[in-house]
Amino acid sequence: IGSFFQERPVLKNPFLEDALLRGYLRRHLPQEAAFSDLCAFGERVANEVDDWGRECEVTPPRLVHFDPWGRRVDHIVTSPAWKHMKDLSAQEGLVAIGYERSFGEWSRVYQMSKLYIFSPSSGLYTCPLAMTDGAAKVIQSIGVSWPTDEAYSRLTTRQPDRFWTSGQWMTERQGGSDVGSGTETVAVPQTDGSYKLHGFKWFTSATDADMTLTLARIQDRTGATTPGSRGLSLFYAEVSRDEEGRLKGIEVQRLKDKLGTRQMPTAELLLDGLQLSEEGRGVASIANMLTITRIHNSVSAAAAMRRVVQLARDYATRRSAFGKPLKDHPLHIQTLARMEVETRGAFLLVMDVCRLLGREESGMATQLDTHLLRLLTPVVKLYTGKQAVAVVSEGLESFGGQGYIEDTGLPGLLRDAQVLSIWEGTTNVLSLDVLRCVARSSGMVLHAYVTHAKVQGASSVSSLAPAVKAVNSALSELEDFVQVAATRAPGYLELAARD
Ligand code: MFK
Ligand code: FAD
């Protein structure tokens, strides 16, 4: 078989390998404690956690519907590595740091830096962590009181034996983007003030969670519900089992067979008998969760780009072609440099949004910061989600044929990147969210952006009046366009169907 064997690309400490991350933190968070923690965690990620991540991929979760005696149990069996990830997440404070706020306004930047070096090795455990963080945020914003005080303390603890993760069960068969019209789940009031939920949730990720936040329509005494998003309320539910291990009030229909994110269970669920925590204004209430999970999504997207670039850079020193290492081929280096530029751009945008989140949560945010956070959250999610697919795909090519080989671990990076533009709001839905926040703030989010970007002559609201007017008229033109397209113009679908 010959004597040549190619050296594999080696994952080194992702914190020490990332000059941009270290430089960013040196400028903004020059704390020895944060540096030494990130350095030690980076070591752990390279030497221990990455192998667990791989184990999560090769030992995906499976659903056991029945026990040996035929009783329905709906056990989701996960790998030991997936369980290690849960303990590690608590120990390392991957959610807790955001709530302890030891570094004041920079706490979110510190937390997200840890998640950034963890994400590509996490076996997608960043998914339950994102939802856990989002749930803690929602509970905190509603007001931590019974019965969610216990949940909040478990979601934000560093003690592995107390740590809980949360789900975010919104999507139903009729609507994932349009949950307002698509949600059929009803909540039936009980005499003790709680509610029983009846419905079918079509996508529920990390279904082994300990609790969830979900949406449903409250039935009145006649059984009627209010349609649309005004009829939706937010519910808190604990996912518990009886003494015989059976899930209480939940049936798991099946686990989904997915392109990627195979490390983590995504189920279809029938709900029943869950407890209400918050009534009314479901979509507006869960929006706090969406902000957090969309920021996590962006962190994971930038992290996927960084990981593939790190590995590709290392590989370029180990692989030779046409008589010299890849690193000495200018065209190959140009390709890597382009990936590096995209990765750096994504990283800086993501970290700026984390910075704004940290400022808002520590009471330091100006009104400009708050507007900016609202505007940039959908922008950073939609941009980095798309770019991650492009950069990771390019990255795979830089390993040649080996980039396509399953047990190198590389193809999983691309599969997992593909979901980043779909869940937590597709690109188009987030584009519309940008328009929503422009319209609802009467253009103030744009004013904040222009001020922030220090565009010449945009230092006062009045100087922005023409821009705001243009946006408003563009919005009404868009509506006119939709009307015209719907009534008179030949639609794209009709055109596409013509010979
Ligand atoms: C690795 C990291 C992984 C991350 C975790 C992944 C696991 C989870 C995977 C999931 O995919 S969970 C499901 C995610 N689902 C979505 O993201 C839904 C996408 N669809 C939307 O975002 C729609 O725009 C939306 C459902 C919000 C539209 O609903 P409506 O009811 O038609 O919107 P409407 O009437 O404009 O707004 C209702 C209220 O919500 C308004 O408040 P007010 O009543 O007070 O005016 C809005 O201002 C508010 N709102 C809507 N979007 C908001 C928001 N507020 C703040 N931020 C937003 N983004
Ligand atoms: P649709 O809304 O049917 O969208 C189809 C297409 O139409 C998209 O291209 C979209 O951009 C476009 N579109 C829709 N509306 C508009 C519009 N107004 N203007 C222009 N274009 C539009 N959901 C949960 O609630 N919890 C979970 O844990 C969860 N986990 C998931 C895990 C995975 C692996 C995946 C793939 C999905 C998960 N989801 C989860 C569901 C996910 O959030 C939805 O699939 C997503 O929000 C899109 O909704 P949809 O599937 O109904 O697509």
Coordinates of C-alpha atoms and ligand atoms in Angstrom, one line a residue:
I1 CA 0.0 0.0 0.0
G2 CA 3.0 2.3 -0.2
S3 CA 4.8 4.1 2.5
F4 CA 3.2 7.6 2.3
F5 CA 0.5 8.5 4.8
Q6 CA -0.8 12.0 5.0
E7 CA -0.6 13.8 8.4
R8 CA -4.1 14.8 9.6
P9 CA -4.9 18.4 10.4
V10 CA -4.5 18.9 14.2
L11 CA -6.8 20.8 16.4
K12 CA -4.8 23.0 18.7
N13 CA -6.0 25.1 21.6
P14 CA -8.7 27.2 19.8
F15 CA -8.2 30.1 22.1
L16 CA -4.4 30.4 21.7
E17 CA -4.8 29.8 18.0
D18 CA -7.2 32.7 17.6
A19 CA -5.2 35.9 17.4
L20 CA -8.3 38.0 16.6
L21 CA -10.3 36.7 19.6
R22 CA -7.3 37.3 22.0
G23 CA -6.7 40.8 20.5
Y24 CA -10.4 41.7 20.9
L25 CA -10.4 40.6 24.5
R26 CA -7.1 42.3 25.2
R27 CA -8.7 45.6 24.1
H28 CA -12.0 45.2 25.8
L29 CA -11.7 42.8 28.7
P30 CA -8.1 42.8 29.8
Q31 CA -8.8 40.6 32.9
E32 CA -6.3 37.9 33.8
A33 CA -9.0 35.7 35.2
A34 CA -10.9 35.6 31.9
F35 CA -7.7 34.9 29.9
S36 CA -6.6 32.1 32.1
D37 CA -10.1 30.6 32.1
L38 CA -10.3 30.8 28.3
C39 CA -6.9 29.4 27.9
A40 CA -7.6 26.4 30.2
F41 CA -10.9 25.8 28.5
G42 CA -9.3 25.9 25.1
E43 CA -6.9 23.2 26.2
R44 CA -9.8 21.1 27.5
V45 CA -11.7 21.6 24.2
A46 CA -8.7 20.5 22.1
N47 CA -7.7 17.5 24.3
E48 CA -10.9 16.2 25.7
V49 CA -14.1 17.8 24.5
D50 CA -13.5 17.5 20.8
D51 CA -13.5 13.7 21.1
W52 CA -16.8 13.8 23.0
G53 CA -18.2 15.9 20.2
R54 CA -17.2 13.3 17.7
E55 CA -18.7 10.6 19.8
C56 CA -22.0 12.5 19.8
E57 CA -21.9 12.5 16.0
V58 CA -21.1 8.7 15.7
T59 CA -23.5 7.7 18.5
P60 CA -26.6 9.7 17.7
P61 CA -29.6 9.6 20.0
R62 CA -32.3 7.0 19.5
L63 CA -35.9 6.7 20.7
V64 CA -37.1 3.7 22.6
H65 CA -40.9 3.8 22.5
F66 CA -41.6 0.7 24.6
D67 CA -40.1 -1.1 27.6
P68 CA -39.5 -4.9 27.2
W69 CA -43.0 -5.5 28.6
G70 CA -44.8 -3.4 26.1
R71 CA -45.3 -0.3 28.2
R72 CA -45.0 3.1 26.4
V73 CA -41.9 4.8 27.8
D74 CA -40.6 7.1 25.1
H75 CA -37.0 7.1 26.3
I76 CA -34.6 9.2 24.3
V77 CA -31.3 7.4 24.7
T78 CA -28.3 9.7 24.3
S79 CA -24.6 8.9 24.3
P80 CA -22.4 9.2 27.4
A81 CA -20.6 12.0 25.6
W82 CA -23.8 14.0 25.3
K83 CA -24.3 13.6 29.1
H84 CA -20.7 14.7 29.7
M85 CA -21.4 17.9 27.7
K86 CA -24.2 18.7 30.1
D87 CA -22.0 18.4 33.1
L88 CA -19.2 20.3 31.4
S89 CA -21.6 23.1 30.5
A90 CA -22.6 23.6 34.1
Q91 CA -19.1 23.4 35.4
E92 CA -17.7 25.8 32.9
G93 CA -20.6 28.2 33.5
L94 CA -21.6 28.3 29.8
V95 CA -25.0 29.7 30.6
A96 CA -24.2 30.9 34.2
I97 CA -21.6 33.4 33.2
G98 CA -24.3 35.5 31.4
Y99 CA -26.3 35.8 34.6
E100 CA -23.5 36.0 37.2
R101 CA -22.2 39.1 35.4
S102 CA -18.8 39.0 37.1
F103 CA -17.4 41.1 34.3
G104 CA -20.2 43.6 34.3
E105 CA -21.1 44.8 30.8
W106 CA -18.5 42.5 29.3
S107 CA -19.9 39.3 30.8
R108 CA -21.8 38.4 27.6
V109 CA -18.6 38.9 25.5
Y110 CA -16.8 36.6 28.0
Q111 CA -19.6 33.9 27.9
M112 CA -19.9 34.0 24.1
S113 CA -16.1 33.8 23.8
K114 CA -16.2 30.5 25.7
L115 CA -19.1 29.3 23.6
Y116 CA -17.3 30.3 20.4
I117 CA -14.3 28.1 21.2
F118 CA -16.6 25.3 22.4
S119 CA -19.2 25.3 19.7
P120 CA -17.5 23.3 16.8
S121 CA -16.4 20.6 19.3
S122 CA -19.6 20.5 21.3
G123 CA -21.5 17.9 19.4
L124 CA -24.2 20.5 19.0
Y125 CA -24.7 20.8 22.7
T126 CA -24.7 24.6 22.0
C127 CA -28.3 24.1 20.8
P128 CA -29.7 23.2 24.2
L129 CA -27.5 25.8 25.8
A130 CA -28.9 28.5 23.5
M131 CA -32.4 27.6 24.4
T132 CA -31.5 27.3 28.1
D133 CA -30.0 30.8 28.0
G134 CA -33.1 32.1 26.2
A135 CA -35.5 30.5 28.7
A136 CA -33.5 32.0 31.6
K137 CA -33.7 35.4 29.9
V138 CA -37.5 35.1 29.4
I139 CA -38.1 34.0 33.0
Q140 CA -35.9 36.9 34.2
S141 CA -37.7 39.4 32.1
I142 CA -41.1 38.2 33.2
G143 CA -40.0 38.3 36.9
V144 CA -38.5 35.4 38.7
S145 CA -41.2 34.1 41.0
W146 CA -42.9 30.8 41.8
P147 CA -42.9 28.2 40.1
T148 CA -40.2 29.4 37.8
D149 CA -37.8 30.6 40.4
E150 CA -36.6 27.0 40.9
A151 CA -36.3 26.6 37.1
Y152 CA -34.3 29.8 36.8
S153 CA -31.8 28.8 39.5
R154 CA -31.3 25.4 37.8
L155 CA -30.9 26.9 34.3
T156 CA -28.2 29.3 35.6
T157 CA -26.4 27.1 38.1
R158 CA -22.8 25.8 37.8
Q159 CA -23.6 22.6 39.7
P160 CA -23.9 19.7 37.3
D161 CA -26.3 17.8 39.5
R162 CA -28.8 20.7 39.6
F163 CA -28.3 22.0 36.1
W164 CA -31.4 22.0 33.8
T165 CA -31.6 22.6 30.1
S166 CA -34.7 24.0 28.4
G167 CA -36.5 23.4 25.1
Q168 CA -38.2 26.1 22.9
W169 CA -41.2 24.4 21.3
M170 CA -42.8 26.8 18.9
T171 CA -43.0 25.2 15.4
E172 CA -46.1 23.2 14.4
R173 CA -46.8 21.6 11.1
Q174 CA -48.7 24.6 9.6
G175 CA -46.2 27.2 10.7
G176 CA -42.6 27.6 11.8
S177 CA -42.1 31.1 10.5
D178 CA -45.8 32.0 10.8
V179 CA -46.4 30.6 14.4
G180 CA -49.1 33.2 14.8
S181 CA -51.5 31.6 12.3
G182 CA -49.9 28.1 12.4
T183 CA -50.3 27.2 16.1
E184 CA -53.1 24.8 16.8
T185 CA -52.1 23.7 20.3
V186 CA -54.8 24.7 22.8
A187 CA -54.5 25.3 26.5
V188 CA -57.5 24.2 28.5
P189 CA -58.0 25.9 31.9
Q190 CA -58.0 23.7 35.0
T191 CA -59.8 24.4 38.3
D192 CA -56.5 24.8 40.1
G193 CA -55.5 27.7 37.8
S194 CA -53.1 25.6 35.7
Y195 CA -53.7 24.6 32.1
K196 CA -53.6 21.3 30.1
L197 CA -52.0 21.7 26.7
H198 CA -53.2 19.6 23.8
G199 CA -51.3 19.8 20.5
F200 CA -48.5 18.6 18.3
K201 CA -45.1 20.3 18.1
W202 CA -43.4 19.5 14.8
F203 CA -39.8 20.3 15.7
T204 CA -38.5 20.1 19.2
S205 CA -34.7 20.1 19.5
A206 CA -32.7 18.6 22.4
T207 CA -35.9 16.9 23.4
D208 CA -34.2 15.5 26.5
A209 CA -34.6 18.9 28.1
D210 CA -35.8 19.3 31.7
M211 CA -38.3 22.0 30.9
T212 CA -39.6 24.0 28.0
L213 CA -41.2 27.2 27.0
T214 CA -44.0 26.8 24.4
L215 CA -46.9 28.5 22.8
A216 CA -50.6 27.7 22.9
R217 CA -54.1 29.2 22.5
I218 CA -56.2 29.5 25.7
Q219 CA -59.7 28.1 25.3
D220 CA -62.5 30.1 26.8
R221 CA -65.5 28.4 28.6
T222 CA -67.2 27.7 25.3
G223 CA -64.0 26.1 23.9
A224 CA -63.3 28.9 21.5
T225 CA -59.9 30.4 20.9
T226 CA -58.6 33.7 19.5
P227 CA -57.0 33.2 16.0
G228 CA -53.7 34.7 15.0
S229 CA -50.8 35.8 17.1
R230 CA -53.0 37.8 19.5
G231 CA -54.5 34.4 20.6
L232 CA -51.1 33.0 21.6
S233 CA -49.9 32.7 25.2
L234 CA -46.5 31.5 26.6
F235 CA -46.4 28.4 28.7
Y236 CA -43.8 27.0 31.0
A237 CA -43.7 23.2 31.3
E238 CA -41.5 20.8 33.2
V239 CA -40.6 17.6 31.4
S240 CA -40.9 14.9 34.1
R241 CA -41.2 11.2 34.3
D242 CA -43.2 8.9 36.7
E243 CA -41.6 6.3 38.9
E244 CA -41.6 3.8 36.1
G245 CA -39.7 6.2 33.8
R246 CA -42.7 7.1 31.6
L247 CA -42.9 10.7 30.3
K248 CA -45.7 12.6 32.0
G249 CA -48.1 14.3 29.7
I250 CA -45.9 14.0 26.6
E251 CA -45.7 11.5 23.8
V252 CA -42.7 11.4 21.5
Q253 CA -44.0 10.6 18.1
R254 CA -40.6 10.0 16.5
L255 CA -37.1 11.4 16.2
K256 CA -36.4 13.3 13.0
D257 CA -34.0 12.0 10.4
K258 CA -32.0 15.1 9.6
L259 CA -29.3 16.3 7.1
G260 CA -27.1 17.4 10.0
T261 CA -27.4 18.2 13.8
R262 CA -27.6 14.4 14.1
Q263 CA -25.9 14.5 17.5
M264 CA -28.9 16.0 19.1
P265 CA -32.5 14.6 19.2
T266 CA -35.1 16.6 17.3
A267 CA -38.6 15.1 17.9
E268 CA -42.2 15.4 17.1
L269 CA -44.2 15.7 20.3
L270 CA -47.8 15.3 21.4
L271 CA -48.3 17.5 24.5
D272 CA -50.7 17.0 27.3
G273 CA -51.2 18.2 30.9
L274 CA -48.5 20.8 31.2
Q275 CA -48.5 23.7 33.5
L276 CA -48.9 27.4 32.7
S277 CA -46.4 30.0 33.8
E278 CA -47.4 33.1 31.8
E279 CA -50.6 34.0 30.1
G280 CA -51.1 36.3 27.1
R281 CA -48.8 38.0 24.6
G282 CA -47.0 34.8 23.7
V283 CA -45.1 35.9 20.7
A284 CA -44.0 39.2 22.3
S285 CA -42.9 37.3 25.4
I286 CA -40.9 34.7 23.6
A287 CA -39.2 37.4 21.6
N288 CA -36.6 37.7 24.4
M289 CA -35.8 34.1 23.9
L290 CA -35.5 34.6 20.1
T291 CA -33.0 37.5 20.7
I292 CA -30.7 35.2 22.8
T293 CA -31.0 32.1 20.6
R294 CA -30.3 34.2 17.5
I295 CA -27.2 35.6 19.0
H296 CA -26.1 32.1 20.0
N297 CA -26.7 31.0 16.5
S298 CA -24.5 33.8 15.2
V299 CA -21.7 32.8 17.6
S300 CA -21.9 29.2 16.4
A301 CA -21.8 30.4 12.8
A302 CA -18.7 32.5 13.3
A303 CA -17.2 29.6 15.3
A304 CA -17.8 27.1 12.5
M305 CA -16.0 29.4 10.1
R306 CA -13.1 29.9 12.5
R307 CA -12.7 26.2 13.1
V308 CA -12.6 25.3 9.4
V309 CA -10.1 28.1 8.7
Q310 CA -7.9 26.9 11.7
L311 CA -7.8 23.4 10.4
A312 CA -7.3 24.4 6.8
R313 CA -4.4 26.6 7.8
D314 CA -2.8 23.8 9.8
Y315 CA -3.3 21.4 6.9
A316 CA -1.7 23.8 4.5
T317 CA 1.6 23.2 6.4
R318 CA 1.3 19.4 6.3
R319 CA 0.1 18.7 2.8
S320 CA 2.3 19.1 -0.3
A321 CA 1.3 19.3 -4.0
F322 CA 3.4 20.0 -7.0
G323 CA 6.6 19.8 -5.0
K324 CA 5.9 22.2 -2.2
P325 CA 3.6 22.6 0.8
L326 CA 0.1 24.1 0.1
K327 CA 1.1 27.1 2.2
D328 CA 3.6 28.0 -0.5
H329 CA 1.0 28.1 -3.3
P330 CA -0.1 31.7 -3.6
L331 CA -3.5 30.8 -5.0
H332 CA -4.3 28.4 -2.1
I333 CA -3.2 31.1 0.4
Q334 CA -5.5 33.6 -1.4
T335 CA -8.4 31.2 -0.9
L336 CA -7.6 30.8 2.8
A337 CA -7.1 34.6 3.1
R338 CA -10.6 35.2 1.7
M339 CA -12.1 32.7 4.2
E340 CA -10.1 34.5 7.0
V341 CA -11.6 37.9 6.0
E342 CA -15.1 36.5 6.0
T343 CA -14.5 34.9 9.4
R344 CA -13.0 38.1 10.9
G345 CA -15.9 40.2 9.6
A346 CA -18.4 37.7 11.1
F347 CA -16.6 37.5 14.4
L348 CA -16.4 41.3 14.9
L349 CA -20.1 41.8 14.0
V350 CA -21.1 39.0 16.4
M351 CA -19.0 40.3 19.2
D352 CA -20.4 43.8 18.8
V353 CA -23.9 42.4 19.2
C354 CA -22.7 40.5 22.3
R355 CA -21.2 43.7 23.7
L356 CA -24.5 45.5 23.2
L357 CA -26.4 42.7 24.9
G358 CA -24.1 42.9 27.8
R359 CA -24.5 46.6 28.0
E360 CA -28.3 46.3 28.0
E361 CA -28.3 43.7 30.7
S362 CA -26.0 45.5 33.0
G363 CA -28.1 48.7 32.7
M364 CA -25.3 50.6 30.8
A365 CA -27.1 50.8 27.4
T366 CA -27.9 54.1 25.9
Q367 CA -31.1 54.3 23.8
L368 CA -28.8 54.1 20.8
D369 CA -27.4 50.8 22.1
T370 CA -30.9 49.4 22.6
H371 CA -31.9 50.4 19.0
L372 CA -28.7 49.0 17.6
L373 CA -29.2 45.6 19.4
R374 CA -32.7 45.3 18.1
L375 CA -31.6 46.1 14.5
L376 CA -28.4 44.0 14.5
T377 CA -29.7 40.8 16.1
P378 CA -31.7 39.7 13.0
V379 CA -28.9 41.1 10.7
V380 CA -26.1 39.2 12.4
K381 CA -28.1 36.0 12.5
L382 CA -29.1 36.1 8.8
Y383 CA -25.7 37.2 7.6
T384 CA -23.5 34.8 9.6
G385 CA -25.9 31.9 9.0
K386 CA -25.5 32.3 5.2
Q387 CA -21.8 33.0 5.4
A388 CA -21.1 29.9 7.5
V389 CA -22.4 27.6 4.8
A390 CA -20.3 29.4 2.1
V391 CA -17.1 29.5 4.2
V392 CA -17.3 26.0 5.6
S393 CA -18.1 24.6 2.1
E394 CA -15.0 26.4 0.8
G395 CA -13.1 25.2 3.8
L396 CA -13.9 21.5 3.0
E397 CA -12.5 22.0 -0.5
S398 CA -9.2 23.1 1.0
F399 CA -8.6 19.5 2.2
G400 CA -9.2 18.2 -1.3
G401 CA -11.0 14.8 -1.3
Q402 CA -10.4 14.3 2.4
G403 CA -12.8 17.2 3.1
Y404 CA -15.5 14.9 1.7
I405 CA -14.6 11.9 3.9
E406 CA -16.9 11.2 6.8
D407 CA -14.5 9.9 9.4
T408 CA -12.2 13.0 9.1
G409 CA -15.1 14.7 11.0
L410 CA -15.0 17.5 8.4
P411 CA -18.3 16.8 6.5
G412 CA -20.3 17.2 9.8
L413 CA -19.1 20.8 10.0
L414 CA -20.9 21.5 6.7
R415 CA -24.0 19.6 7.5
D416 CA -24.3 21.4 10.9
A417 CA -23.7 24.8 9.2
Q418 CA -26.6 24.3 6.9
V419 CA -29.2 24.5 9.7
L420 CA -27.9 27.9 10.9
S421 CA -29.8 29.8 8.2
I422 CA -33.0 27.8 8.7
W423 CA -33.8 27.5 12.4
E424 CA -34.4 30.5 14.6
G425 CA -35.9 32.3 11.6
T426 CA -35.0 31.8 8.0
T427 CA -33.1 34.5 6.1
N428 CA -36.2 36.0 4.5
V429 CA -38.2 36.0 7.8
L430 CA -35.3 37.8 9.5
S431 CA -35.1 40.3 6.7
L432 CA -38.7 41.1 7.4
D433 CA -37.9 41.3 11.1
V434 CA -35.4 44.1 10.1
L435 CA -38.2 45.9 8.4
R436 CA -40.5 45.3 11.4
C437 CA -38.1 47.0 13.8
V438 CA -37.4 49.8 11.3
A439 CA -41.1 50.5 11.0
R440 CA -42.0 50.0 14.7
S441 CA -39.2 52.4 15.8
S442 CA -40.2 54.9 13.1
G443 CA -36.7 54.6 11.7
M444 CA -34.9 55.1 15.0
V445 CA -33.0 51.9 14.7
L446 CA -31.5 53.2 11.4
H447 CA -30.6 56.4 13.1
A448 CA -28.8 54.5 15.7
Y449 CA -27.0 52.5 13.1
V450 CA -25.9 55.5 11.1
T451 CA -24.8 57.3 14.2
H452 CA -22.9 54.3 15.4
A453 CA -21.2 53.9 12.0
K454 CA -20.3 57.6 12.2
V455 CA -21.6 58.3 8.7
Q456 CA -20.9 61.8 7.7
G457 CA -23.7 64.3 8.4
A458 CA -25.8 61.7 10.2
S459 CA -25.3 62.9 13.8
S460 CA -28.8 64.2 14.4
V461 CA -32.2 62.7 13.9
S462 CA -33.3 65.6 11.6
S463 CA -30.4 64.9 9.2
L464 CA -31.8 61.4 8.9
A465 CA -35.3 62.5 8.2
P466 CA -34.9 61.9 4.4
A467 CA -33.5 58.4 5.0
V468 CA -36.4 57.6 7.4
K469 CA -38.9 59.0 4.9
A470 CA -37.3 56.8 2.1
V471 CA -37.6 53.7 4.3
N472 CA -41.2 54.4 5.1
S473 CA -42.1 55.0 1.5
A474 CA -40.1 51.9 0.5
L475 CA -42.3 49.9 3.0
S476 CA -45.5 51.2 1.4
E477 CA -44.2 50.6 -2.1
L478 CA -43.4 47.1 -1.0
E479 CA -47.0 46.6 0.1
D480 CA -48.2 48.1 -3.2
F481 CA -45.9 45.8 -5.1
V482 CA -47.2 42.8 -3.3
Q483 CA -50.8 43.9 -4.1
V484 CA -50.0 44.4 -7.8
A485 CA -48.1 41.2 -8.1
A486 CA -51.0 39.4 -6.4
T487 CA -53.7 40.9 -8.6
R488 CA -52.3 41.9 -12.0
A489 CA -48.8 41.0 -12.8
P490 CA -48.0 37.5 -14.0
G491 CA -46.4 35.8 -11.0
Y492 CA -43.0 34.2 -10.9
L493 CA -44.5 30.8 -10.4
E494 CA -46.7 31.2 -13.5
L495 CA -43.7 32.6 -15.5
A496 CA -41.5 29.7 -14.4
A497 CA -44.1 27.2 -15.5
R498 CA -44.2 28.6 -19.1
D499 CA -42.3 26.8 -21.9
Ligands
MFK1 C1 -26.2 26.7 17.9 C2 -27.2 27.7 18.3 C3 -28.5 27.1 18.1 C4 -29.7 28.0 18.5 C5 -30.9 27.2 19.0 C6 -31.6 26.4 18.0 C7 -32.7 25.5 18.5 C8 -34.0 26.0 18.3 C9 -34.5 26.0 16.9 C10 -35.7 26.8 16.6 O1 -35.8 27.1 15.4 S1 -36.8 27.4 17.7 C11 -38.1 28.2 16.7 C12 -37.7 29.5 16.2 N1 -38.8 30.1 15.5 C13 -38.7 31.3 15.0 O2 -37.6 31.9 15.0 C14 -39.9 31.9 14.4 C15 -39.6 32.7 13.1 N2 -40.7 33.6 12.9 C16 -40.6 34.9 13.3 O3 -39.7 35.3 13.9 C17 -41.8 35.8 13.0 O4 -41.4 37.0 12.6 C18 -42.8 35.9 14.2 C19 -43.2 34.5 14.7 C20 -42.1 36.6 15.4 C21 -44.0 36.7 13.7 O5 -45.0 36.7 14.6 P1 -46.2 37.7 14.5 O6 -47.1 37.5 15.7 O7 -46.8 37.6 13.1 O8 -45.5 39.1 14.6 P2 -46.0 40.5 15.0 O9 -47.5 40.6 15.1 O10 -45.3 41.5 14.1 O11 -45.3 40.8 16.5 C22 -45.9 40.3 17.7 C23 -45.2 41.0 18.8 O12 -43.9 40.4 18.9 C24 -44.9 42.5 18.6 O13 -44.9 43.0 19.9 P3 -46.0 44.1 20.3 O14 -47.2 43.4 20.3 O15 -45.5 44.6 21.7 O16 -45.9 45.2 19.3 C25 -43.5 42.5 18.0 O17 -42.9 43.7 18.2 C26 -42.8 41.4 18.8 N3 -41.7 40.8 18.1 C27 -41.7 40.0 17.0 N4 -40.5 39.7 16.6 C28 -39.7 40.3 17.5 C29 -40.4 41.0 18.5 N5 -39.9 41.7 19.5 C30 -38.6 41.7 19.6 N6 -37.7 41.0 18.7 C31 -38.3 40.3 17.7 N7 -37.4 39.7 16.9
FAD2 P1 -41.8 27.9 6.3 O1 -42.3 29.0 7.2 O2 -42.8 27.0 5.6 O3 -40.8 28.5 5.2 C1 -40.6 28.0 3.9 C2 -39.8 29.0 3.1 O4 -40.7 30.2 2.9 C3 -38.5 29.6 3.7 O5 -37.6 29.7 2.7 C4 -38.9 30.9 4.3 O6 -37.8 31.9 4.3 C5 -40.0 31.4 3.3 N1 -40.9 32.3 3.9 C6 -41.8 32.1 4.9 N2 -42.5 33.2 5.2 C7 -42.1 34.1 4.4 C8 -42.4 35.5 4.2 N3 -43.3 36.1 4.9 N4 -41.7 36.2 3.2 C9 -40.8 35.6 2.5 N5 -40.4 34.3 2.6 C10 -41.1 33.6 3.5 N6 -38.6 24.8 15.9 C11 -38.9 24.9 17.3 O7 -39.9 25.6 17.6 N7 -38.2 24.3 18.2 C12 -37.1 23.6 17.9 O8 -36.4 23.1 18.8 C13 -36.7 23.5 16.5 N8 -35.6 22.7 16.2 C14 -35.3 22.6 14.9 C15 -34.3 21.7 14.5 C16 -33.9 21.6 13.2 C17 -32.8 20.7 12.8 C18 -34.7 22.2 12.2 C19 -34.3 22.1 10.7 C20 -35.7 23.1 12.5 C21 -36.1 23.2 13.9 N9 -37.2 24.0 14.2 C22 -37.5 24.1 15.6 C23 -38.0 24.6 13.3 C24 -37.5 25.8 12.6 O9 -37.5 26.9 13.5 C25 -38.5 26.1 11.4 O10 -38.3 25.0 10.5 C26 -38.1 27.4 10.7 O11 -38.4 28.5 11.6 C27 -38.9 27.6 9.4 O12 -40.2 27.3 9.5 P2 -41.0 26.3 8.5 O13 -40.2 25.0 8.6 O14 -42.4 26.3 8.9 O15 -40.8 27.0 7.1

